[in-house]
Structures are given as structure tokens and as C-alpha cells.
mmCIF file of C-alpha atoms and ligand atoms in Angstrom:
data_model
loop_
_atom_site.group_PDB
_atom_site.id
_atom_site.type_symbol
_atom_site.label_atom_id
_atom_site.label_comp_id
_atom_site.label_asym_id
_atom_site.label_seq_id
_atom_site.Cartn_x
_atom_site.Cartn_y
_atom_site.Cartn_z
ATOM 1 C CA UNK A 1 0.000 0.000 0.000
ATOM 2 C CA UNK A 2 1.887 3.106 -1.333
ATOM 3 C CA UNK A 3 -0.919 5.787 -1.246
ATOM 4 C CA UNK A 4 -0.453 8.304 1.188
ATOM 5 C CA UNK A 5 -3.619 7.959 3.916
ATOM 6 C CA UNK A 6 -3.938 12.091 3.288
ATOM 7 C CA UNK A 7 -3.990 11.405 -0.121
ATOM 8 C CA UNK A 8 -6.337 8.630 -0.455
ATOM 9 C CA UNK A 9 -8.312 10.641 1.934
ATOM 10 C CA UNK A 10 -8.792 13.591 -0.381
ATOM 11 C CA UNK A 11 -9.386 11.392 -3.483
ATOM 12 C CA UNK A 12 -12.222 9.700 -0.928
ATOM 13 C CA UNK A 13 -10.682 6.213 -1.580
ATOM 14 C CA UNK A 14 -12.308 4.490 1.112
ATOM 15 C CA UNK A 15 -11.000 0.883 1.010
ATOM 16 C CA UNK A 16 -7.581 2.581 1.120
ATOM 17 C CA UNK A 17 -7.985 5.008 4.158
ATOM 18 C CA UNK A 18 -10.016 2.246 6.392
ATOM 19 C CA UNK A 19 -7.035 -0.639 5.428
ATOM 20 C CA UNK A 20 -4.151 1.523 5.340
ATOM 21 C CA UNK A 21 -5.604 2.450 9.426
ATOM 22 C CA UNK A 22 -5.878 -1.196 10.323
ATOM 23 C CA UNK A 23 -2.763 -1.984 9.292
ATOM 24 C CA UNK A 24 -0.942 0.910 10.699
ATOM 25 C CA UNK A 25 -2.464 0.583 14.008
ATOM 26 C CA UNK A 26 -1.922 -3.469 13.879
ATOM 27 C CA UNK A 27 1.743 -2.047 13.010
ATOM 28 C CA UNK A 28 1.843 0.119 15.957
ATOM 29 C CA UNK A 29 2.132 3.442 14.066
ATOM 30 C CA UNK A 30 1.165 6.164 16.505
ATOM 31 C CA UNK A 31 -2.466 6.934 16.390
ATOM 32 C CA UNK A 32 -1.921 10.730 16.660
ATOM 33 C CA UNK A 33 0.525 10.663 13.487
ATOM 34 C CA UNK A 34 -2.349 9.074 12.103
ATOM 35 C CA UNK A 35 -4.946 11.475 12.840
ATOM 36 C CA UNK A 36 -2.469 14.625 11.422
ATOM 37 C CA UNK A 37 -2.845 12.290 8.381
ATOM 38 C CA UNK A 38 -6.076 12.631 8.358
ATOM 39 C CA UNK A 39 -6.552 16.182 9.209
ATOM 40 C CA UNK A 40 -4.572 16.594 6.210
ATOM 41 C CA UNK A 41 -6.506 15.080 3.912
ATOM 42 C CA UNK A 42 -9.389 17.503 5.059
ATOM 43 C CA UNK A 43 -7.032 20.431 4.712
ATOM 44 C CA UNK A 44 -6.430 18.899 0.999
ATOM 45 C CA UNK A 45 -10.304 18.620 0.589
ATOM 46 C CA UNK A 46 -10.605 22.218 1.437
ATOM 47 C CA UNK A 47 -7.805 23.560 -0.773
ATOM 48 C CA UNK A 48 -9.563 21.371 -3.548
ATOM 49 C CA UNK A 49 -13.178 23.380 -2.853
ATOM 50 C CA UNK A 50 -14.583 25.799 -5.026
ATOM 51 C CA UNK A 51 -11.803 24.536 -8.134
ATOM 52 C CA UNK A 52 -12.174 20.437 -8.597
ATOM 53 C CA UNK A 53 -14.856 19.598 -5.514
ATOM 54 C CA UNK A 54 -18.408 21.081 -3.909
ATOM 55 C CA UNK A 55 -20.072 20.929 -1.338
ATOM 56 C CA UNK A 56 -21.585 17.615 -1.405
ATOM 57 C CA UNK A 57 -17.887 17.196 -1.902
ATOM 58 C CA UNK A 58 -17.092 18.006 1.913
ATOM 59 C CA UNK A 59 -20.048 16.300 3.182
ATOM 60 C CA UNK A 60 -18.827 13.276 1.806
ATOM 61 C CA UNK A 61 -14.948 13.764 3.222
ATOM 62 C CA UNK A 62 -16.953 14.230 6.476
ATOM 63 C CA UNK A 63 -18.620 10.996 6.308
ATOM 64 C CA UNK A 64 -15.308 9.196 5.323
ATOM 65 C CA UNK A 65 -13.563 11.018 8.081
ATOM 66 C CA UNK A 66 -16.389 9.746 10.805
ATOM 67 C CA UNK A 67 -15.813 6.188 9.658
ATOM 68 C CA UNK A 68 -11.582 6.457 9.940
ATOM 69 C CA UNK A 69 -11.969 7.905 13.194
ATOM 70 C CA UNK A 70 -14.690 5.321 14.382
ATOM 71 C CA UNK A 71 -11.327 2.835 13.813
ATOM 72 C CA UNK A 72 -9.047 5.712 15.073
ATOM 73 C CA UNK A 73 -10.581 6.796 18.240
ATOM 74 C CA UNK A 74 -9.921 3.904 20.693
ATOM 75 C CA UNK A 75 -6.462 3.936 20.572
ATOM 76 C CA UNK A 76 -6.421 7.551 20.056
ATOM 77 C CA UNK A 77 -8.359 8.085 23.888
ATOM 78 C CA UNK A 78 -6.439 6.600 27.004
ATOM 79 C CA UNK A 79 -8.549 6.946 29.947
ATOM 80 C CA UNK A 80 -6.787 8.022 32.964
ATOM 81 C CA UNK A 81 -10.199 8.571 35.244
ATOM 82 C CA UNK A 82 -8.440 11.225 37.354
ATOM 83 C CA UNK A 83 -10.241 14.861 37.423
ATOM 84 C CA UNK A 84 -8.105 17.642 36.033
ATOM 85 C CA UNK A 85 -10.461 20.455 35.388
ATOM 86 C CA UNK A 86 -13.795 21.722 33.814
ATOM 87 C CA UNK A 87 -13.576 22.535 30.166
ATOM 88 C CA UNK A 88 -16.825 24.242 28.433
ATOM 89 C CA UNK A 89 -16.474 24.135 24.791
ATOM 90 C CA UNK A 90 -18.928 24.929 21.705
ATOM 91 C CA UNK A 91 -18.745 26.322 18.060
ATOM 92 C CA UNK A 92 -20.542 29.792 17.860
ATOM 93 C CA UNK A 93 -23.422 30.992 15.842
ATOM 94 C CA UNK A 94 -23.251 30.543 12.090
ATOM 95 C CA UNK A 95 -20.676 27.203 12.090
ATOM 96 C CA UNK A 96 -21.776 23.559 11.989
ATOM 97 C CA UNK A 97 -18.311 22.136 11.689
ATOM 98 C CA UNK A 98 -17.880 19.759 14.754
ATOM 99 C CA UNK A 99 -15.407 16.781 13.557
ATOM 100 C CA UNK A 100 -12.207 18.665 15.466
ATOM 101 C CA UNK A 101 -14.016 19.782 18.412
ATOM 102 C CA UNK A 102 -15.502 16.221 18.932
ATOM 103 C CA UNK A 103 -11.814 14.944 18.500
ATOM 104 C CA UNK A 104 -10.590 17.434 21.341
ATOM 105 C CA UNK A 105 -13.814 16.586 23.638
ATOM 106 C CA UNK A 106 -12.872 13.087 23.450
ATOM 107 C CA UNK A 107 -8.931 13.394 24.042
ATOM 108 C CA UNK A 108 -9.839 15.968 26.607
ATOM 109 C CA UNK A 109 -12.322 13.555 28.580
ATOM 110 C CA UNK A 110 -9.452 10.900 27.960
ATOM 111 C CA UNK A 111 -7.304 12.874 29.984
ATOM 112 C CA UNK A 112 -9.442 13.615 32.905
ATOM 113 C CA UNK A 113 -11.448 16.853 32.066
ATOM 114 C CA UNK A 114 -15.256 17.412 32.849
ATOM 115 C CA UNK A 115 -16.195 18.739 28.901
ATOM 116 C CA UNK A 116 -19.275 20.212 28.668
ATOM 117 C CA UNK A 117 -19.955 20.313 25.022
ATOM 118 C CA UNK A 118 -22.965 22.939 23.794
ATOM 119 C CA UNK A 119 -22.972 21.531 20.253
ATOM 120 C CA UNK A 120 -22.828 23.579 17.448
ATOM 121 C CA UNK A 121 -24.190 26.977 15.977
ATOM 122 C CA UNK A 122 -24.404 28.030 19.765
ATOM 123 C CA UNK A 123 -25.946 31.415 20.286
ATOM 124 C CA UNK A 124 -23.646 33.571 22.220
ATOM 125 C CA UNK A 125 -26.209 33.881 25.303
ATOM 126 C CA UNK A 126 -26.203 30.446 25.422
ATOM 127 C CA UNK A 127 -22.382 30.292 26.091
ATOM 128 C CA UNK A 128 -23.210 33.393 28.523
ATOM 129 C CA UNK A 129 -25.379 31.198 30.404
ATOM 130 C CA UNK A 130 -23.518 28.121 30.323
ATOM 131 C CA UNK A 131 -20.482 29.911 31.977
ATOM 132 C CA UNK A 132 -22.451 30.815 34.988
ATOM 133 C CA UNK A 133 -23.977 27.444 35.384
ATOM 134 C CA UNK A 134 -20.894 25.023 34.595
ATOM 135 C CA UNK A 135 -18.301 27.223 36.048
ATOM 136 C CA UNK A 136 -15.366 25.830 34.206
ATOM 137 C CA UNK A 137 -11.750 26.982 34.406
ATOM 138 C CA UNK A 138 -11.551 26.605 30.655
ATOM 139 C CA UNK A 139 -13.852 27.856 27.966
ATOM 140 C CA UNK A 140 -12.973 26.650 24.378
ATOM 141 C CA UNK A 141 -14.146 27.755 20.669
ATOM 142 C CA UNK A 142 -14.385 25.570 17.935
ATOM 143 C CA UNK A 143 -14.192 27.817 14.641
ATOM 144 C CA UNK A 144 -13.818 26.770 11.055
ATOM 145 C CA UNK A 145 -15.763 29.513 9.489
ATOM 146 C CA UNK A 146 -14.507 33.095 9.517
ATOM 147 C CA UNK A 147 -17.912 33.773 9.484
ATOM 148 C CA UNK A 148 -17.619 32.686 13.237
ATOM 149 C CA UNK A 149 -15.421 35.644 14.717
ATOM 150 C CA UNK A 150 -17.735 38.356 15.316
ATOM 151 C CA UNK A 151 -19.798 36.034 17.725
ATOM 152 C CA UNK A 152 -16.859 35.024 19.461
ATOM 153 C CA UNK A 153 -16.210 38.287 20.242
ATOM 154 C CA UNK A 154 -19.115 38.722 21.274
ATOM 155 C CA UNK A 155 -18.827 35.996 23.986
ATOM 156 C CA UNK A 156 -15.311 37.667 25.009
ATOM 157 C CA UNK A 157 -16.789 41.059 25.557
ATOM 158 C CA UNK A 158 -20.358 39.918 27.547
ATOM 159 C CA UNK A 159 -17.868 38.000 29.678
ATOM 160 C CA UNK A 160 -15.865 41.009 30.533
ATOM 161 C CA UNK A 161 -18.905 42.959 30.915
ATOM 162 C CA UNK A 162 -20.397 40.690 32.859
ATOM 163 C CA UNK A 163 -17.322 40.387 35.287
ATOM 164 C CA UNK A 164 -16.639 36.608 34.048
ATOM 165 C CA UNK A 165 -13.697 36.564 32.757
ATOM 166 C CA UNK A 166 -11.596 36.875 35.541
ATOM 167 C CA UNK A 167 -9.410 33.784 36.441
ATOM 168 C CA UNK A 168 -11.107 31.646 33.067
ATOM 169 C CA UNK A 169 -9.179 30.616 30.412
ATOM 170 C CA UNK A 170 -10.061 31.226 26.768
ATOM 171 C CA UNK A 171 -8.204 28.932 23.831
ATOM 172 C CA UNK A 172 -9.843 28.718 20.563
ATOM 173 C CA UNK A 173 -9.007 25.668 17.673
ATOM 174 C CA UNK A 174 -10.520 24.916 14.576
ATOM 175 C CA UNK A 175 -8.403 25.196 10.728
ATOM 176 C CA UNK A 176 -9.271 29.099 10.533
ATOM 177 C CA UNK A 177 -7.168 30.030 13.879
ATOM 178 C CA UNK A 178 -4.204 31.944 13.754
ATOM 179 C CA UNK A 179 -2.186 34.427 16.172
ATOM 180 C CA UNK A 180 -4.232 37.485 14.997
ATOM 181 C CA UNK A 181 -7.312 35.384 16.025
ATOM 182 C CA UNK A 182 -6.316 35.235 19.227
ATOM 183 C CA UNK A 183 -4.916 38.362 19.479
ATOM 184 C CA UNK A 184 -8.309 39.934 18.104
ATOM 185 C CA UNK A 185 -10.450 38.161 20.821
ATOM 186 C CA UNK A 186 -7.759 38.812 23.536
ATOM 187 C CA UNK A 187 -8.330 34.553 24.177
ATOM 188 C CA UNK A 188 -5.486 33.096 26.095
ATOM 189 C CA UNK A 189 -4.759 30.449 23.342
ATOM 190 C CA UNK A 190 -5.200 28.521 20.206
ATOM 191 C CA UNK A 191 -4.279 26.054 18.476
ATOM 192 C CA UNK A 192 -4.888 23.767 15.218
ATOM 193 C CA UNK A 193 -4.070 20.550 17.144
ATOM 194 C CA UNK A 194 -6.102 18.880 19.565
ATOM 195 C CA UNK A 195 -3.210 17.094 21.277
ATOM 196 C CA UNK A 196 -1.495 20.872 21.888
ATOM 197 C CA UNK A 197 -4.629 22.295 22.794
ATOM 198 C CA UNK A 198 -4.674 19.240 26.006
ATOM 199 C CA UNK A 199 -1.303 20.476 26.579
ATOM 200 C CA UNK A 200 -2.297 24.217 26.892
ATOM 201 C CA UNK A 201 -5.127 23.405 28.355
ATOM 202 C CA UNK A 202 -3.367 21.038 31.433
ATOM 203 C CA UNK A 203 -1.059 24.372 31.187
ATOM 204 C CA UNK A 204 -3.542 26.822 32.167
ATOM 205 C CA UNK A 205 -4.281 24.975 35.227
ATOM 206 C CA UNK A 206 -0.858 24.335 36.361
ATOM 207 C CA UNK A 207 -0.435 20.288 35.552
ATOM 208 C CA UNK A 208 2.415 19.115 33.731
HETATM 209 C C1 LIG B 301 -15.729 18.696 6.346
HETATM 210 C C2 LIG B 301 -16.026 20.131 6.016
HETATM 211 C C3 LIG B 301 -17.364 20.537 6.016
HETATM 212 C C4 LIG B 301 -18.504 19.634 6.504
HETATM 213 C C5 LIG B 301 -18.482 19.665 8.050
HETATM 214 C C6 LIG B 301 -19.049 18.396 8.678
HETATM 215 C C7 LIG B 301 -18.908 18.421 10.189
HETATM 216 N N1 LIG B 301 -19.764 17.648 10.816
HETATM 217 O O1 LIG B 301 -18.052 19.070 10.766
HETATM 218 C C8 LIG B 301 -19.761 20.335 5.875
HETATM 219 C C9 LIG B 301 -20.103 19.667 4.559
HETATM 220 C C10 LIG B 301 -21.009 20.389 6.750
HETATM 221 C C11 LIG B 301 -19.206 21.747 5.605
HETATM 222 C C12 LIG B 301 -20.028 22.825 5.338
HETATM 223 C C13 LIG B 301 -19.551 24.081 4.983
HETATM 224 N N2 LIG B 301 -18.273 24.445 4.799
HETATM 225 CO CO1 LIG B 301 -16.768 23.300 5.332
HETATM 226 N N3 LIG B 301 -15.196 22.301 5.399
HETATM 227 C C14 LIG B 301 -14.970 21.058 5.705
HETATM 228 C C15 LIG B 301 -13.447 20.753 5.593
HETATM 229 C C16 LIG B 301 -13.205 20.044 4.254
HETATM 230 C C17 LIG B 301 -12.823 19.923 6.696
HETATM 231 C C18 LIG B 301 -13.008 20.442 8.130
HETATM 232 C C19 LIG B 301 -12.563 19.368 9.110
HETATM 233 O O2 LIG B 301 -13.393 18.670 9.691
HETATM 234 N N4 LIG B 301 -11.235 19.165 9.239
HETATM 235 C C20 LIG B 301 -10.670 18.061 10.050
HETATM 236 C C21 LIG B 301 -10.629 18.411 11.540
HETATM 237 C C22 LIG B 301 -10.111 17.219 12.348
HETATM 238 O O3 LIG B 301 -9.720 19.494 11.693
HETATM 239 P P1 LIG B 301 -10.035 20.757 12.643
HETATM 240 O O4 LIG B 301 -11.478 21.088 12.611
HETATM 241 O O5 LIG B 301 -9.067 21.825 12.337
HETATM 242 O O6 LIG B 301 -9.799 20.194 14.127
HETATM 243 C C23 LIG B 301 -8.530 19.888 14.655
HETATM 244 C C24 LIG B 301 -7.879 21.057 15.420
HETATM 245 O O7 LIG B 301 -8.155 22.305 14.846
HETATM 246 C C25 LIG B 301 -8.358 20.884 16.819
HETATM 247 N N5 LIG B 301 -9.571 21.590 17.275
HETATM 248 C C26 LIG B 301 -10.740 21.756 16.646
HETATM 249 N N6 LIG B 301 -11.598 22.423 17.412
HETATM 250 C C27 LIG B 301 -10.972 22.690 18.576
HETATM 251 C C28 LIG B 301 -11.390 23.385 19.707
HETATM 252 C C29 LIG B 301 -10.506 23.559 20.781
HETATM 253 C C30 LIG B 301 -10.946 24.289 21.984
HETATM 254 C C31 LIG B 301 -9.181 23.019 20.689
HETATM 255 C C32 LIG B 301 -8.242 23.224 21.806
HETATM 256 C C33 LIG B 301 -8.776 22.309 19.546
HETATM 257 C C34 LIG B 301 -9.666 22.155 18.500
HETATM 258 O O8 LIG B 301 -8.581 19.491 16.991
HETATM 259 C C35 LIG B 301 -8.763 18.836 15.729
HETATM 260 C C36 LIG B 301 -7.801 17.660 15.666
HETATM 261 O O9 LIG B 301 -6.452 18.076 15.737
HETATM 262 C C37 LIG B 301 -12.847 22.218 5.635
HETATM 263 C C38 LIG B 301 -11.474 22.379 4.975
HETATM 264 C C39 LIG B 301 -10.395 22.816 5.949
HETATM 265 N N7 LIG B 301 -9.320 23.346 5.421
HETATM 266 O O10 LIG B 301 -10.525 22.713 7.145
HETATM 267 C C40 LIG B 301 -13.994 23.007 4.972
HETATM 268 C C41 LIG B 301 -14.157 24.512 5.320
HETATM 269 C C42 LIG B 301 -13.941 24.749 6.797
HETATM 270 N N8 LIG B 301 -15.570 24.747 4.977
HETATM 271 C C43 LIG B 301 -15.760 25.876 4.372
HETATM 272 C C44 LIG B 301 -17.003 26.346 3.887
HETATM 273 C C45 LIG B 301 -16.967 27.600 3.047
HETATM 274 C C46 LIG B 301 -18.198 25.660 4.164
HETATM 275 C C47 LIG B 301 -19.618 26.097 3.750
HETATM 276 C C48 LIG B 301 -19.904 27.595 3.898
HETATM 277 C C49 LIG B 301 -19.851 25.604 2.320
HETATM 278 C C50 LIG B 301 -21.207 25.992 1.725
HETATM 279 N N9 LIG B 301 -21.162 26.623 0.574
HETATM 280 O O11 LIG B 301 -22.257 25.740 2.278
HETATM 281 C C51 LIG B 301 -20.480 25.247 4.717
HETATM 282 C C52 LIG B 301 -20.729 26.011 6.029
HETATM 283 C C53 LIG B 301 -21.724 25.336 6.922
HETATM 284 C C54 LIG B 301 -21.767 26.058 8.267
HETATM 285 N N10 LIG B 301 -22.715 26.962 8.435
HETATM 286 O O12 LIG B 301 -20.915 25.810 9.109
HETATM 287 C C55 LIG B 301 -14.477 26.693 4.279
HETATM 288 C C56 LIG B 301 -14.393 27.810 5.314
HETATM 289 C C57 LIG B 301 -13.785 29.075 4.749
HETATM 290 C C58 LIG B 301 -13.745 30.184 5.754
HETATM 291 N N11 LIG B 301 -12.527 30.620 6.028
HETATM 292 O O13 LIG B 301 -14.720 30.632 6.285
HETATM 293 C C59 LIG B 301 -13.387 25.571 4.407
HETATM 294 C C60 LIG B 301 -12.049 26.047 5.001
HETATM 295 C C61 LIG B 301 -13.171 25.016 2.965
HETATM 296 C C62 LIG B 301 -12.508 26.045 2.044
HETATM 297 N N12 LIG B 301 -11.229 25.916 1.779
HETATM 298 O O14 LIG B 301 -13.143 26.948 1.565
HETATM 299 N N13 LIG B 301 -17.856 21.757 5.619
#
């Protein structure tokens, strides 16, 4: 099997990604090597959007993706059972993209963390509200659309208004993140990986 898994991902050969996963796990290839593979045959779909592929396009690299990570996830997740923290995460008004932020809930509860995950297309109140009832030390954003800043900021500044920001954490992820992102919502991190976002995320709390 000489196909890149990225590539056969993009091209949405299916026998090849599933196999290729088998064997690389049965192999003992890292699982989070793996998943970058994967991610970057999404990134590939993307660049590919609007010139060769559509939108019905992405919803099918989405349902390929769901069935790779169906054989991924196990041995990405290693339970651990200990509480680390409370992590409230969501992706804001306007954005239905979820497969990343699912992928960092479940690494995240693999680790120890109480997620509370608000879905997707979450009003900003509803983030608002969620704050005050969860209390967690962490609040994440899961954005993919640029579409999704404005609301974001919107959470940032009703928290400050509202005297919530204080001692909570704010680290974005999703494929449109960058510094000037962050910088722009004055967050306190993000990130395009999930396994760096656990890591700035145990950061923020003080556990190595
Ligand atoms: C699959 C896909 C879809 C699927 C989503 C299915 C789903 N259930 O999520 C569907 C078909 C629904 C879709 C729809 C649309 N999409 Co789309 N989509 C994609 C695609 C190809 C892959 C995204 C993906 O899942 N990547 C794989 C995951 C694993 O990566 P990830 O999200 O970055 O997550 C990783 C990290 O970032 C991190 N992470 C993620 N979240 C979080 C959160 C925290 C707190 C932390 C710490 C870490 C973290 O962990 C993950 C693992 O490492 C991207 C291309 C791209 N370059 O990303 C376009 C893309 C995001 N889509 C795009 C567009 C334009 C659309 C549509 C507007 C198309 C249309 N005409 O309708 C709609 C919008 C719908 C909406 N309102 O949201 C654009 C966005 C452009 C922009 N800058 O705004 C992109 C970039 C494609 C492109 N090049 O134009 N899409």
C-alpha cells in the first residue's frame, strides 16, 4: 500500500484510508501521526473546494472522516479517570463544523477533564449562560468559518462585561485560527491541534 492515507483521503478512496488504518495501528504506528494524516486530507479537501470539488464534496470527506476515526478513536483516547479540570467548549453561531471539536472533547475527557460540550451553531447567550452554570476553568471555541469571529467576540466582551472573565481561560481551535485570532479576541490560546490544545489546556491549570 503506497498511497499516502492524506492522499487517499482527499481522493475519498475508502478501502484505502479504512485498510491503510488497520494496518498501521496493527503495526503500531502512533495513532496521533495518524490522525495529522487525516486532518490533512481535510485540509487537501478544502484547498480542492470551489476549483475540482463542492459541497456535497465536503459532506462526503466528512462521512469518510467519521468512519476512519470510528477505527481511530480507541487507541487515540487513554482513559486516565483522574479529574483535572472543567472545560466548556462549543462552536458559535453561524458554524456547523464539529469533527475537530468532537476529536478534542474526546482526548480531553481521555485525559481527565469534565467537557461540557454545547454543540454547534451556539448562540452567544447560550455560552453566557452556560459559563455561569458550569463554572469551568476553561472555555474553548471551535471555529472553522470566519464567518464565526464576530460572535466570538461577542462571547469575550459579555464576559468582561459581565465580570466573568476573571481567572477563566479562553483557547480557541478549529483550521481558521491563527495568532491574529487570538490576538483579536484577547483569548489566552489557540491552536490547530487537539493534542497541543490538552497540553495548553493542562497548562492553564498548572499540571504538567
Ligand atoms: C468537512 C467540512 C465541512 C462539513 C463539516 C461536517 C462536520 N460535521 O463538521 C460540511 C459539509 C457540513 C461543511 C459545510 C460548509 N463548509 Co466546510 N469544510 C470542511 C473541511 C473540508 C474539513 C473540516 C474538518 O473537519 N477538518 C478536520 C478536523 C479534524 O480538523 P479541525 O477542525 O481543524 O480540528 C482539529 C484542530 O483544529 C483541533 N480543534 C478543533 N476544534 C478545537 C477546539 C478547541 C478548543 C481546541 C483546543 C482544539 C480544536 O482538533 C482537531 C484535531 O487536531 C474544511 C477544509 C479545511 N481546510 O478545514 C472546509 C471549510 C472549513 N468549509 C468551508 C465552507 C466555506 C463551508 C460552507 C460555507 C460551504 C457551503 N457553501 O455551504 C459550509 C458552512 C456550513 C456552516 N454553516 O458551518 C471553508 C471555510 C472558509 C472560511 N474561512 O470561512 C473551508 C475552510 C473550505 C474552504 N477551503 O473553503 N464543511
Amino acid at each position: 500500500m503506497t498511497k499516502e492515507l492524506s492522499d487517499a483521503l482527499a481522493d475519498f478512496d475508502e478501502d484505502i484510508v479504512l485498510e491503510t488504518l488497520k494496518t498501521r495501528l496493527e503495526n503500531g504506528h502512533p495513532p496521533l501521526n495518524l490522525l495529522k494524516d487525516l486532518q490533512k486530507g481535510m485540509t487537501m479537501v478544502g484547498d480542492r473546494y470551489n476549483k475540482d470539488y463542492y459541497l456535497s464534496d465536503l459532506m462526503l470527506s466528512a462521512d469518510l472522516f467519521k468512519r476512519a476515526m470510528e477505527i481511530l478513536t480507541p487507541s487515540l483516547v487513554s482513559e486516565t479517570g483522574d479529574f483535572v479540570g472543567r472545560i466548556l467548549i462549543g462552536t458559535p453561531k453561524g458554524d456547523i463544523h464539529d469533527l475537530g471539536k468532537n476529536i478534542f472533547c474526546s482526548l480531553a475527557r481521555g485525559v481527565g477533564f469534565d467537557v461540557m460540550d454545547l454543540g454547534v451553531n451556539v448562540p452567544v447567550e447560550k455560552f453566557i449562560e452556560a459559563v455561569k452554570d458550569f463554572n469551568p476553568g476553561i472555555l474553548g471555541f471551535s471555529a472553522l468559518l470566519t464567518p464565526a469571529f464576530a460572535p466570538m467576540k461577542e462571547v469575550m466582551d459579555q464576559l468582561v462585561e459581565q465580570r466573568l472573565r476573571g481567572s477563566l481561560k479562553v483557547i480557541i481551535g478549529g483550521g481558521v485560527v491563527t495568532p491574529a485570532v487570538k490576538e483579536y479576541l484577547g483569548a489566552d490560546g489557540f491552536t490547530t491541534d487537539a493534542m497541543d490544545g490538552i497540553n495548553q489546556c493542562k497548562a492553564f491549570l498548572g499540571i504538567s
